[in-house]
Amino acid sequence: MKRIIVNRYKCAYCGACVSVCKFDANELVETYLEIYPEKCTLCMACVKTCPMGALEVVE
Ligand code: SF4
Ligand code: SF4
């Protein structure tokens, strides 16, 4: 199953990916970006928006 993962070393916790997610599938929790695979539709909006290239799709 495909899912989005965040590279914690690249992520700047800017919240841009949270702003563009229409499915409430991600959230900034303190200093960590949480992604909820059960809500994620793999629309890729967050991946395209991230200025740090910190998000990617994995199997
Ligand atoms: S791929 Fe789409 S649905 Fe999934 S977390 Fe990113 S913006 Fe939200
Ligand atoms: S847009 Fe990228 S850098 Fe910003 S919080 Fe999301 S994953 Fe981190």
Tab-separated table of C-alpha atoms in Angstrom, residues 1-58:
chain	number	residue	atom	x	y	z
A	1	MET	CA	0.000	0.000	0.000
A	2	LYS	CA	1.279	3.461	-0.876
A	3	ARG	CA	1.602	6.154	1.751
A	4	ILE	CA	3.209	9.544	2.278
A	5	ILE	CA	6.207	9.792	4.547
A	6	VAL	CA	8.050	12.827	5.862
A	7	ASN	CA	11.810	13.135	6.023
A	8	ARG	CA	12.257	14.621	9.471
A	9	TYR	CA	15.720	15.918	8.605
A	10	LYS	CA	14.366	17.976	5.702
A	11	CYS	CA	11.051	19.117	7.200
A	12	ALA	CA	11.031	22.736	8.429
A	13	TYR	CA	7.624	22.380	10.147
A	14	CYS	CA	6.301	25.282	8.092
A	15	GLY	CA	2.782	23.847	7.886
A	16	ALA	CA	2.381	24.441	4.135
A	17	CYS	CA	1.440	20.804	3.574
A	18	VAL	CA	-1.203	21.019	6.302
A	19	SER	CA	-2.718	24.120	4.661
A	20	VAL	CA	-3.177	22.393	1.309
A	21	CYS	CA	-4.509	19.069	2.588
A	22	LYS	CA	-8.274	18.984	2.039
A	23	PHE	CA	-8.700	15.710	3.889
A	24	ASP	CA	-7.323	16.560	7.352
A	25	ALA	CA	-4.773	13.853	6.768
A	26	ASN	CA	-1.818	15.652	8.305
A	27	GLU	CA	-1.147	17.904	11.254
A	28	LEU	CA	1.719	19.610	13.045
A	29	VAL	CA	2.081	18.065	16.478
A	30	GLU	CA	4.602	20.060	18.499
A	31	THR	CA	7.708	19.737	16.323
A	32	TYR	CA	6.595	16.746	14.306
A	33	LEU	CA	4.468	16.427	11.182
A	34	GLU	CA	1.971	13.624	11.671
A	35	ILE	CA	0.422	11.998	8.579
A	36	TYR	CA	-2.703	9.856	8.912
A	37	PRO	CA	-2.666	7.183	6.180
A	38	GLU	CA	-6.286	6.206	6.842
A	39	LYS	CA	-7.420	9.702	5.812
A	40	CYS	CA	-4.865	10.345	3.051
A	41	THR	CA	-6.150	10.049	-0.519
A	42	LEU	CA	-2.651	10.334	-2.047
A	43	CYS	CA	-3.783	13.496	-3.854
A	44	MET	CA	-0.129	14.656	-3.776
A	45	ALA	CA	-0.997	18.298	-2.993
A	46	CYS	CA	1.298	18.253	0.030
A	47	VAL	CA	4.157	16.639	-1.859
A	48	LYS	CA	3.964	19.300	-4.599
A	49	THR	CA	3.687	22.137	-2.078
A	50	CYS	CA	6.469	21.262	0.329
A	51	PRO	CA	9.273	23.803	-0.170
A	52	MET	CA	11.809	21.453	1.383
A	53	GLY	CA	11.066	18.356	-0.687
A	54	ALA	CA	10.490	16.564	2.599
A	55	LEU	CA	7.493	14.465	1.563
A	56	GLU	CA	7.565	11.389	-0.625
A	57	VAL	CA	5.407	8.437	-1.574
A	58	VAL	CA	6.562	4.992	-0.558
